[in-house]
Amino acid sequence: MTLSATQSWDITSATGQANYARAQRDYPAQAIVDLAALKANMEHLTQVVAGSHSGHAPTQVMGVVKADAYGHGLVPAALAALAGGATWLGTAQPREALALRRAGIGVDRAHILTWMYNGAAAPFDDLISLHIDISVGSFEGIEAIAAAATKLGQPARVHVKVDTGFGRNGFTPEAFDDALTALKAHVSDGALEVVGVWSHLAVADMPKVPDFVAATDAQVRVFEQFVSRMEKAGLPPQIRHLANTAATLSRPEIHYELTRPGVALYGYEPDPSMGVAADFDLQPAMTLQAQLATVKDVEAHHGISYGRTYLTPTATSTADVPVGYADGIHRSASGANELGAGGPAAVHLGGPVRVMTTQGPRIVHVSGRVCMDQFVMDLGGFARDLGISEGDTVELFGPGRGAESGFAEPTADDWAKAAGTISYEIFTCLRNRIPRLYLHAAQTLSAADQLMLDSDSILS
Ligand SMILES: *Cc1c(COP(=O)(O)O)cnc(C)c1O
């Protein structure tokens, strides 16, 4: 008998069951994404901004779906975000913005904004013809977009990116007069339509740290100055947008006409110091599960994996989990104990994994170094006593259910802590060789939208 540490997935149809079985045969790990959770998260975000007042128009919400929707799958996540009330979608890379339109998300469904390119080589003509809004924050960008629009005979819709203190892209206050002159020239010749102005916040995810609150306040003041300079120059922006997830959740006064939450759509707060997802009524949408490879007994003081950073303290059983850093499992989430080669100074608790035993769930940890395609866990007991065997389904992270057992599902925040990073990197690093499977497609998406998904990826 095999045991599973994840919830028993509610897959009723024969095709859903066949897809689930095929995915397990194809690969010994699966990322299961709940589209109903994505939709509910977006519904919640649209409610959060609904009470905001802006000078121009009601606040709308952009679902940020860059980086394959933070690893959740670009098109499915975008469709769930639209089902939840988003009216904008955003991607960093033009290629992903184009993929959304080409998948069938038309102008009638969503505005799309894209922002990461250089002026030397980018598919501006495709972006313009597919009615994708383009961020512009450099002089090279202005000229390259205007040239493409002129050649096409169709104006490009641009959002002027301003650097209010993030220090990444966007015009600085010093360069802005020249930028306005260049923009005005191309508005007059019909190449550009200035739709919006926008900027990005550096420290909005630390609303309890006074210095950071002051830094965000300063960014807001600078943003307002940019806006009034545009108005004075005769280029008033139709929409202003500044708020990421953190500011969407904590700063209603800067929702303006549009907010741009990313990580909240996937069910996470930006920084664990803000609290946990449930404090913000968000549900983590992804569960990462794997089926165990070798389970076996080893002696006390048996070295585990490269570098012998972990030696078994007692005779025990180990289990091999068939995902590694080539799947995006961070090597920095390796485990080292005091018996290992680095001694007590190198002790590090590895990433957490929920396993199911005949006595209920347990949390065990990565023991020794994460390898390319696998890692090992010391089960802290004998597999025959625990009922653990090869083929069991273990859970690396999920929505955090099961707190009542004392062994709640780990979340991507727990892996982030073990790996010394942020939840964003945990899910965006997951490689696409791990199949993405979707729950609640039928209940979340229209029949037409369901057809935009890979039919092999639908569980329910
Ligand atoms: C990624 C990104 C966002 C979303 O940030 P979250 O912290 O995930 O909400 C918003 N705006 C820009 C420009 C981004 O690059």
Short mmCIF file of C-alpha atoms and ligand atoms in Angstrom, two decimals:
data_model
loop_
_atom_site.label_atom_id
_atom_site.label_comp_id
_atom_site.label_asym_id
_atom_site.label_seq_id
_atom_site.Cartn_x
_atom_site.Cartn_y
_atom_site.Cartn_z
CA MET A 1 0.00 0.00 0.00
CA THR A 2 1.27 3.46 -0.81
CA LEU A 3 0.55 6.44 1.41
CA SER A 4 0.08 10.06 0.41
CA ALA A 5 0.86 13.19 2.39
CA THR A 6 -1.11 15.48 0.09
CA GLN A 7 -4.86 15.92 0.17
CA SER A 8 -6.79 13.31 -1.79
CA TRP A 9 -7.35 15.21 -4.99
CA ASP A 10 -10.93 15.60 -5.99
CA ILE A 11 -10.69 14.11 -9.49
CA THR A 12 -14.01 12.73 -10.63
CA SER A 13 -13.80 12.37 -14.39
CA ALA A 14 -12.14 9.47 -16.15
CA THR A 15 -10.04 11.86 -18.24
CA GLY A 16 -8.88 13.66 -15.10
CA GLN A 17 -7.86 10.35 -13.56
CA ALA A 18 -6.13 9.30 -16.77
CA ASN A 19 -4.25 12.63 -16.87
CA TYR A 20 -3.16 12.18 -13.25
CA ALA A 21 -1.94 8.64 -13.88
CA ARG A 22 -0.13 9.68 -17.06
CA ALA A 23 1.63 12.55 -15.29
CA GLN A 24 2.92 10.18 -12.60
CA ARG A 25 4.18 7.75 -15.18
CA ASP A 26 5.88 10.56 -17.11
CA TYR A 27 7.57 12.13 -14.12
CA PRO A 28 7.89 11.29 -10.43
CA ALA A 29 6.84 14.78 -9.27
CA GLN A 30 3.88 17.00 -10.08
CA ALA A 31 2.95 20.61 -9.42
CA ILE A 32 -0.79 20.77 -8.87
CA VAL A 33 -2.31 24.20 -9.29
CA ASP A 34 -5.79 25.02 -8.01
CA LEU A 35 -7.41 27.41 -10.47
CA ALA A 36 -10.25 28.06 -8.04
CA ALA A 37 -7.70 29.35 -5.52
CA LEU A 38 -6.17 31.67 -8.14
CA LYS A 39 -9.61 32.98 -9.00
CA ALA A 40 -10.54 33.44 -5.34
CA ASN A 41 -7.29 35.31 -4.68
CA MET A 42 -8.00 37.69 -7.56
CA GLU A 43 -11.59 38.16 -6.40
CA HIS A 44 -10.23 39.10 -3.01
CA LEU A 45 -7.76 41.58 -4.52
CA THR A 46 -10.48 43.25 -6.58
CA GLN A 47 -12.52 43.60 -3.38
CA VAL A 48 -9.53 45.10 -1.58
CA VAL A 49 -9.23 47.86 -4.20
CA ALA A 50 -12.98 48.31 -4.67
CA GLY A 51 -13.18 50.77 -1.82
CA SER A 52 -10.34 52.92 -3.13
CA HIS A 53 -11.07 56.33 -4.51
CA SER A 54 -8.96 57.77 -7.23
CA GLY A 55 -9.21 61.03 -9.05
CA HIS A 56 -9.89 59.51 -12.42
CA ALA A 57 -11.67 56.17 -12.45
CA PRO A 58 -12.39 53.08 -10.33
CA THR A 59 -9.27 51.11 -9.48
CA GLN A 60 -8.70 48.06 -11.65
CA VAL A 61 -6.39 45.12 -11.03
CA MET A 62 -3.62 43.72 -13.22
CA GLY A 63 -2.77 40.08 -12.71
CA VAL A 64 1.01 39.96 -12.99
CA VAL A 65 1.72 36.72 -14.84
CA LYS A 66 5.36 37.20 -15.72
CA ALA A 67 7.77 34.25 -15.55
CA ASP A 68 5.17 31.69 -16.60
CA ALA A 69 2.82 33.10 -13.96
CA TYR A 70 5.42 32.68 -11.23
CA GLY A 71 5.83 29.09 -12.37
CA HIS A 72 2.10 28.27 -12.21
CA GLY A 73 1.56 28.26 -16.00
CA LEU A 74 1.03 31.43 -18.03
CA VAL A 75 -2.27 30.87 -19.80
CA PRO A 76 -4.14 28.91 -17.09
CA ALA A 77 -3.17 31.46 -14.43
CA ALA A 78 -4.05 34.40 -16.68
CA LEU A 79 -7.49 32.94 -17.40
CA ALA A 80 -8.13 32.29 -13.71
CA ALA A 81 -7.08 35.88 -12.93
CA LEU A 82 -9.54 37.19 -15.52
CA ALA A 83 -12.26 34.93 -14.08
CA GLY A 84 -11.54 36.55 -10.72
CA GLY A 85 -12.04 40.07 -12.02
CA ALA A 86 -8.65 41.20 -13.29
CA THR A 87 -8.99 43.45 -16.34
CA TRP A 88 -5.26 43.78 -17.01
CA LEU A 89 -2.46 41.24 -17.37
CA GLY A 90 1.21 42.07 -17.08
CA THR A 91 4.37 40.29 -18.15
CA ALA A 92 7.97 41.42 -18.06
CA GLN A 93 8.97 39.71 -21.29
CA PRO A 94 7.20 40.62 -24.56
CA ARG A 95 7.29 36.98 -25.60
CA GLU A 96 4.88 36.09 -22.81
CA ALA A 97 2.58 39.03 -23.60
CA LEU A 98 2.44 37.85 -27.20
CA ALA A 99 1.76 34.28 -26.04
CA LEU A 100 -1.29 35.49 -24.10
CA ARG A 101 -2.80 37.19 -27.14
CA ARG A 102 -1.91 34.28 -29.41
CA ALA A 103 -3.54 31.86 -26.98
CA GLY A 104 -6.77 33.72 -27.57
CA ILE A 105 -6.94 36.41 -24.87
CA GLY A 106 -8.16 39.28 -27.03
CA VAL A 107 -8.44 43.03 -26.47
CA ASP A 108 -12.05 42.52 -25.46
CA ARG A 109 -10.85 40.42 -22.48
CA ALA A 110 -7.84 42.26 -21.14
CA HIS A 111 -5.35 45.02 -21.54
CA ILE A 112 -1.85 43.59 -21.51
CA LEU A 113 1.27 45.50 -20.47
CA THR A 114 4.84 44.35 -21.05
CA TRP A 115 8.01 46.03 -19.88
CA MET A 116 11.29 44.18 -20.39
CA TYR A 117 13.20 44.72 -23.61
CA ASN A 118 16.01 46.70 -25.14
CA GLY A 119 15.56 49.26 -27.87
CA ALA A 120 17.87 47.41 -30.24
CA ALA A 121 15.87 44.24 -30.86
CA ALA A 122 12.35 43.65 -29.63
CA PRO A 123 9.13 42.59 -31.40
CA PHE A 124 7.53 46.05 -31.14
CA ASP A 125 5.64 45.57 -34.41
CA ASP A 126 3.99 42.39 -33.13
CA LEU A 127 3.22 44.00 -29.78
CA ILE A 128 1.63 47.02 -31.41
CA SER A 129 -0.42 45.03 -33.88
CA LEU A 130 -1.70 42.76 -31.13
CA HIS A 131 -2.69 45.80 -29.03
CA ILE A 132 -0.24 45.17 -26.23
CA ASP A 133 0.72 48.17 -24.12
CA ILE A 134 4.43 48.79 -23.86
CA SER A 135 6.37 50.36 -21.03
CA VAL A 136 8.80 53.05 -22.06
CA GLY A 137 11.56 54.19 -19.72
CA SER A 138 14.52 55.03 -21.93
CA PHE A 139 15.27 57.28 -24.89
CA GLU A 140 16.24 54.26 -26.98
CA GLY A 141 12.87 52.76 -26.11
CA ILE A 142 10.93 55.86 -27.17
CA GLU A 143 12.62 55.97 -30.56
CA ALA A 144 12.46 52.24 -31.25
CA ILE A 145 8.76 51.97 -30.37
CA ALA A 146 7.92 55.12 -32.33
CA ALA A 147 9.82 53.83 -35.37
CA ALA A 148 7.93 50.52 -35.29
CA ALA A 149 4.59 52.31 -34.87
CA THR A 150 5.31 54.68 -37.74
CA LYS A 151 6.25 51.82 -40.02
CA LEU A 152 3.07 49.98 -39.05
CA GLY A 153 0.87 53.04 -39.33
CA GLN A 154 -0.67 52.26 -35.93
CA PRO A 155 0.06 54.22 -32.74
CA ALA A 156 1.73 52.36 -29.88
CA ARG A 157 0.07 52.53 -26.46
CA VAL A 158 2.81 53.34 -23.97
CA HIS A 159 3.12 53.62 -20.20
CA VAL A 160 5.89 55.95 -19.15
CA LYS A 161 8.11 54.26 -16.56
CA VAL A 162 9.60 56.60 -14.00
CA ASP A 163 12.31 55.89 -11.45
CA THR A 164 10.93 57.13 -8.14
CA GLY A 165 13.75 55.55 -6.15
CA PHE A 166 13.86 51.87 -7.11
CA GLY A 167 16.98 52.49 -9.18
CA ARG A 168 16.14 49.97 -11.87
CA ASN A 169 14.54 51.15 -15.11
CA GLY A 170 12.58 54.30 -15.84
CA PHE A 171 13.33 57.95 -16.40
CA THR A 172 14.96 59.86 -13.57
CA PRO A 173 13.59 63.26 -12.53
CA GLU A 174 16.71 64.85 -14.08
CA ALA A 175 16.15 63.27 -17.50
CA PHE A 176 12.39 63.77 -17.51
CA ASP A 177 12.18 67.12 -19.33
CA ASP A 178 14.05 65.63 -22.27
CA ALA A 179 11.90 62.52 -22.12
CA LEU A 180 8.72 64.60 -22.19
CA THR A 181 10.01 66.53 -25.21
CA ALA A 182 10.74 63.30 -27.09
CA LEU A 183 7.41 61.75 -26.09
CA LYS A 184 5.48 64.87 -27.11
CA ALA A 185 7.08 64.88 -30.53
CA HIS A 186 5.91 61.31 -31.13
CA VAL A 187 2.45 61.94 -29.73
CA SER A 188 2.15 64.82 -32.22
CA ASP A 189 3.31 62.73 -35.16
CA GLY A 190 0.81 60.01 -34.20
CA ALA A 191 3.33 57.29 -33.33
CA LEU A 192 2.67 57.13 -29.60
CA GLU A 193 -0.36 57.26 -27.37
CA VAL A 194 0.59 57.96 -23.76
CA VAL A 195 -1.77 55.75 -21.78
CA GLY A 196 -0.18 55.63 -18.38
CA VAL A 197 2.60 56.48 -15.98
CA TRP A 198 4.01 53.94 -13.61
CA SER A 199 6.76 53.10 -11.19
CA HIS A 200 7.77 50.30 -8.81
CA LEU A 201 8.21 50.30 -5.04
CA ALA A 202 11.37 49.05 -3.34
CA VAL A 203 10.36 48.38 0.26
CA ALA A 204 6.56 48.24 0.40
CA ASP A 205 6.80 44.70 1.79
CA MET A 206 8.07 45.95 5.15
CA PRO A 207 5.15 48.09 6.36
CA LYS A 208 6.28 47.73 9.99
CA VAL A 209 9.76 49.21 9.48
CA PRO A 210 9.58 53.03 9.90
CA ASP A 211 12.55 53.78 7.63
CA PHE A 212 10.98 51.73 4.85
CA VAL A 213 7.61 53.36 5.32
CA ALA A 214 9.34 56.73 4.95
CA ALA A 215 11.17 55.50 1.83
CA THR A 216 7.86 54.42 0.28
CA ASP A 217 6.29 57.78 1.21
CA ALA A 218 9.20 59.49 -0.55
CA GLN A 219 8.67 57.34 -3.65
CA VAL A 220 5.00 58.33 -3.68
CA ARG A 221 5.87 62.05 -3.48
CA VAL A 222 8.32 61.72 -6.37
CA PHE A 223 5.70 59.80 -8.36
CA GLU A 224 3.18 62.60 -7.86
CA GLN A 225 5.77 65.11 -9.09
CA PHE A 226 6.29 63.07 -12.25
CA VAL A 227 2.51 63.00 -12.80
CA SER A 228 2.17 66.77 -12.46
CA ARG A 229 5.09 67.34 -14.81
CA MET A 230 3.31 65.20 -17.40
CA GLU A 231 0.09 67.17 -16.91
CA LYS A 232 1.94 70.49 -17.27
CA ALA A 233 3.63 69.23 -20.43
CA GLY A 234 0.25 68.43 -21.95
CA LEU A 235 0.69 64.66 -21.65
CA PRO A 236 -1.71 63.80 -18.82
CA PRO A 237 -1.66 60.05 -18.09
CA GLN A 238 -5.03 58.30 -18.25
CA ILE A 239 -3.93 55.81 -15.65
CA ARG A 240 -1.34 55.80 -12.88
CA HIS A 241 -0.05 52.65 -11.25
CA LEU A 242 2.43 52.07 -8.49
CA ALA A 243 1.16 49.33 -6.16
CA ASN A 244 2.55 45.78 -6.14
CA THR A 245 1.03 43.13 -3.83
CA ALA A 246 2.40 44.71 -0.67
CA ALA A 247 1.01 48.16 -1.46
CA THR A 248 -2.26 46.72 -2.78
CA LEU A 249 -2.74 45.03 0.59
CA SER A 250 -1.43 47.77 2.85
CA ARG A 251 -1.67 51.19 1.15
CA PRO A 252 -5.09 52.01 -0.26
CA GLU A 253 -4.10 55.65 -0.78
CA ILE A 254 -1.84 54.67 -3.68
CA HIS A 255 -4.12 52.31 -5.57
CA TYR A 256 -4.74 55.02 -8.20
CA GLU A 257 -6.47 53.66 -11.34
CA LEU A 258 -4.67 50.31 -11.36
CA THR A 259 -2.72 48.03 -9.03
CA ARG A 260 -0.29 45.30 -10.05
CA PRO A 261 -0.31 42.40 -7.61
CA GLY A 262 1.72 39.33 -8.53
CA VAL A 263 2.55 37.07 -5.65
CA ALA A 264 -0.87 37.54 -3.97
CA LEU A 265 -2.56 36.03 -7.01
CA TYR A 266 -0.61 32.84 -6.29
CA GLY A 267 -1.65 33.00 -2.64
CA TYR A 268 1.39 34.37 -0.89
CA GLU A 269 2.20 37.53 0.99
CA PRO A 270 5.38 39.22 -0.23
CA ASP A 271 7.33 38.87 2.98
CA PRO A 272 6.73 36.53 5.92
CA SER A 273 7.32 39.53 8.22
CA MET A 274 3.92 40.81 7.00
CA GLY A 275 2.23 37.65 8.31
CA VAL A 276 1.04 34.48 6.63
CA ALA A 277 -1.17 34.11 3.56
CA ALA A 278 -4.28 33.40 5.63
CA ASP A 279 -3.90 36.76 7.43
CA PHE A 280 -4.58 38.36 4.05
CA ASP A 281 -7.32 35.92 3.02
CA LEU A 282 -5.07 34.39 0.38
CA GLN A 283 -4.76 30.70 -0.49
CA PRO A 284 -1.50 29.29 -1.88
CA ALA A 285 -2.51 27.77 -5.20
CA MET A 286 0.30 25.31 -5.86
CA THR A 287 1.13 21.97 -4.28
CA LEU A 288 4.41 20.29 -5.16
CA GLN A 289 4.35 16.55 -4.61
CA ALA A 290 6.72 13.71 -5.50
CA GLN A 291 6.67 9.91 -5.37
CA LEU A 292 9.48 8.36 -3.36
CA ALA A 293 12.22 6.40 -5.04
CA THR A 294 14.46 4.11 -2.96
CA VAL A 295 13.52 3.64 0.68
CA LYS A 296 16.05 1.63 2.69
CA ASP A 297 17.66 1.01 6.06
CA VAL A 298 21.15 2.34 6.83
CA GLU A 299 23.57 2.07 9.74
CA ALA A 300 24.31 4.79 12.26
CA HIS A 301 26.97 7.28 10.99
CA HIS A 302 26.19 6.54 7.38
CA GLY A 303 27.17 9.50 5.19
CA ILE A 304 24.35 10.98 3.09
CA SER A 305 25.04 12.51 -0.33
CA TYR A 306 27.95 14.62 -1.64
CA GLY A 307 30.31 16.14 0.86
CA ARG A 308 29.14 13.98 3.80
CA THR A 309 27.50 17.04 5.36
CA TYR A 310 24.98 14.77 7.09
CA LEU A 311 25.73 11.53 8.94
CA THR A 312 22.84 9.47 10.30
CA PRO A 313 22.85 9.86 14.10
CA THR A 314 21.38 6.37 14.57
CA ALA A 315 20.49 3.36 12.48
CA THR A 316 17.51 4.60 10.48
CA SER A 317 15.72 4.49 7.14
CA THR A 318 16.29 6.96 4.35
CA ALA A 319 14.03 7.86 1.43
CA ASP A 320 15.14 9.19 -1.92
CA VAL A 321 13.00 12.02 -3.33
CA PRO A 322 13.35 12.12 -7.14
CA VAL A 323 13.68 15.89 -7.65
CA GLY A 324 16.83 17.96 -7.41
CA TYR A 325 18.37 21.26 -8.36
CA ALA A 326 17.74 20.54 -12.05
CA ASP A 327 14.07 20.68 -11.13
CA GLY A 328 14.52 23.95 -9.29
CA ILE A 329 14.92 22.51 -5.80
CA HIS A 330 17.38 24.90 -4.23
CA ARG A 331 20.72 23.37 -3.33
CA SER A 332 20.88 25.94 -0.56
CA ALA A 333 18.05 24.00 1.10
CA SER A 334 20.46 21.10 1.72
CA GLY A 335 20.71 19.70 5.24
CA ALA A 336 23.81 19.37 7.40
CA ASN A 337 24.01 17.99 10.94
CA GLU A 338 26.65 18.24 13.66
CA LEU A 339 28.07 14.81 12.79
CA GLY A 340 28.62 15.92 9.18
CA ALA A 341 31.88 17.06 7.62
CA GLY A 342 31.42 20.71 8.60
CA GLY A 343 30.79 19.90 12.25
CA PRO A 344 28.48 21.88 14.54
CA ALA A 345 29.34 25.20 12.85
CA ALA A 346 27.81 24.00 9.57
CA VAL A 347 24.52 22.68 10.97
CA HIS A 348 21.64 23.61 8.68
CA LEU A 349 18.09 22.29 8.70
CA GLY A 350 17.21 21.22 5.17
CA GLY A 351 13.97 21.94 3.32
CA PRO A 352 10.86 20.42 4.94
CA VAL A 353 8.90 17.55 3.42
CA ARG A 354 5.60 16.19 4.68
CA VAL A 355 5.43 12.41 4.64
CA MET A 356 2.52 10.19 5.58
CA THR A 357 3.05 7.34 8.03
CA THR A 358 0.63 4.75 9.34
CA GLN A 359 0.55 6.90 12.49
CA GLY A 360 -0.29 10.12 10.62
CA PRO A 361 1.69 12.86 8.92
CA ARG A 362 5.26 13.82 9.85
CA ILE A 363 7.66 16.50 8.69
CA VAL A 364 11.14 15.31 7.76
CA HIS A 365 13.91 17.33 6.16
CA VAL A 366 16.41 17.22 3.33
CA SER A 367 19.40 15.38 4.76
CA GLY A 368 22.74 16.05 3.10
CA ARG A 369 23.17 17.91 -0.15
CA VAL A 370 20.47 18.32 -2.78
CA CYS A 371 21.75 16.59 -5.94
CA MET A 372 20.89 17.33 -9.56
CA ASP A 373 17.89 14.99 -9.83
CA GLN A 374 17.25 13.88 -6.29
CA PHE A 375 17.72 14.39 -2.58
CA VAL A 376 17.67 12.09 0.43
CA MET A 377 15.75 12.35 3.68
CA ASP A 378 16.57 10.67 6.98
CA LEU A 379 13.13 9.39 8.03
CA GLY A 380 14.12 9.46 11.69
CA GLY A 381 12.94 5.89 12.20
CA PHE A 382 12.49 2.66 10.33
CA ALA A 383 10.32 2.67 7.26
CA ARG A 384 8.72 -0.63 8.27
CA ASP A 385 7.57 0.93 11.56
CA LEU A 386 6.37 4.09 9.87
CA GLY A 387 4.71 2.29 6.98
CA ILE A 388 6.66 4.34 4.45
CA SER A 389 7.56 2.72 1.15
CA GLU A 390 8.84 3.39 -2.34
CA GLY A 391 6.10 5.03 -4.42
CA ASP A 392 4.53 6.94 -1.52
CA THR A 393 3.53 10.50 -2.34
CA VAL A 394 5.29 13.13 -0.26
CA GLU A 395 4.60 16.85 -0.23
CA LEU A 396 7.28 19.49 -0.53
CA PHE A 397 4.90 22.38 -0.20
CA GLY A 398 1.21 23.18 -0.41
CA PRO A 399 -1.41 25.54 0.95
CA GLY A 400 -0.52 24.78 4.59
CA ARG A 401 -3.39 22.46 5.46
CA GLY A 402 -3.27 20.05 8.35
CA ALA A 403 -2.21 22.43 11.13
CA GLU A 404 -4.48 20.51 13.54
CA SER A 405 -2.23 17.46 13.18
CA GLY A 406 0.79 19.50 14.27
CA PHE A 407 2.41 18.61 10.95
CA ALA A 408 0.88 21.15 8.57
CA GLU A 409 1.87 21.12 4.94
CA PRO A 410 5.04 23.17 4.47
CA THR A 411 4.58 26.22 2.25
CA ALA A 412 6.89 27.87 -0.25
CA ASP A 413 7.73 30.30 2.58
CA ASP A 414 9.11 27.38 4.60
CA TRP A 415 11.29 26.31 1.65
CA ALA A 416 12.34 29.92 1.18
CA LYS A 417 13.48 30.03 4.79
CA ALA A 418 15.46 26.79 4.40
CA ALA A 419 17.03 28.02 1.16
CA GLY A 420 17.73 31.58 2.28
CA THR A 421 15.48 33.15 -0.33
CA ILE A 422 11.90 34.30 -0.93
CA SER A 423 8.82 32.30 -1.89
CA TYR A 424 8.87 33.90 -5.35
CA GLU A 425 12.13 32.12 -6.18
CA ILE A 426 10.85 28.78 -4.89
CA PHE A 427 7.99 28.57 -7.40
CA THR A 428 9.50 30.48 -10.31
CA CYS A 429 12.53 28.17 -10.29
CA LEU A 430 10.50 25.00 -10.74
CA ARG A 431 11.41 23.65 -14.13
CA ASN A 432 8.81 22.76 -16.67
CA ARG A 433 9.93 19.15 -16.72
CA ILE A 434 7.74 18.87 -13.62
CA PRO A 435 4.23 18.54 -15.05
CA ARG A 436 1.77 21.27 -14.10
CA LEU A 437 -1.70 19.85 -13.47
CA TYR A 438 -4.83 21.94 -12.96
CA LEU A 439 -7.65 21.46 -10.51
CA HIS A 440 -11.09 23.06 -10.80
CA ALA A 441 -10.73 24.18 -14.41
CA ALA A 442 -14.33 23.21 -15.14
CA GLN A 443 -15.69 25.14 -12.18
CA THR A 444 -13.46 28.20 -12.72
CA LEU A 445 -13.23 28.75 -16.47
CA SER A 446 -15.76 29.04 -19.27
CA ALA A 447 -15.94 26.20 -21.76
CA ALA A 448 -14.15 28.37 -24.33
CA ASP A 449 -11.36 29.20 -21.88
CA GLN A 450 -10.91 25.55 -20.91
CA LEU A 451 -10.09 24.87 -24.56
CA MET A 452 -7.08 27.20 -24.24
CA LEU A 453 -5.52 24.79 -21.73
CA ASP A 454 -3.49 21.73 -22.64
CA SER A 455 -6.19 19.07 -22.25
CA ASP A 456 -3.64 16.62 -20.75
CA SER A 457 -3.05 19.04 -17.88
CA ILE A 458 -6.63 19.17 -16.57
CA LEU A 459 -7.49 17.12 -13.49
CA SER A 460 -10.95 18.49 -12.84
C1 LIG B 1 6.80 41.57 -10.40
C2 LIG B 1 6.24 42.91 -10.47
C3 LIG B 1 5.05 43.24 -9.81
C4 LIG B 1 4.36 42.29 -8.87
O1 LIG B 1 5.08 42.21 -7.64
P1 LIG B 1 4.53 41.34 -6.44
O2 LIG B 1 5.44 41.65 -5.31
O3 LIG B 1 4.63 39.92 -6.87
O4 LIG B 1 3.14 41.77 -6.21
C5 LIG B 1 4.52 44.49 -10.02
N1 LIG B 1 5.14 45.38 -10.83
C6 LIG B 1 6.30 45.11 -11.45
C7 LIG B 1 6.94 46.12 -12.30
C8 LIG B 1 6.89 43.88 -11.29
O5 LIG B 1 8.04 43.61 -11.91
#
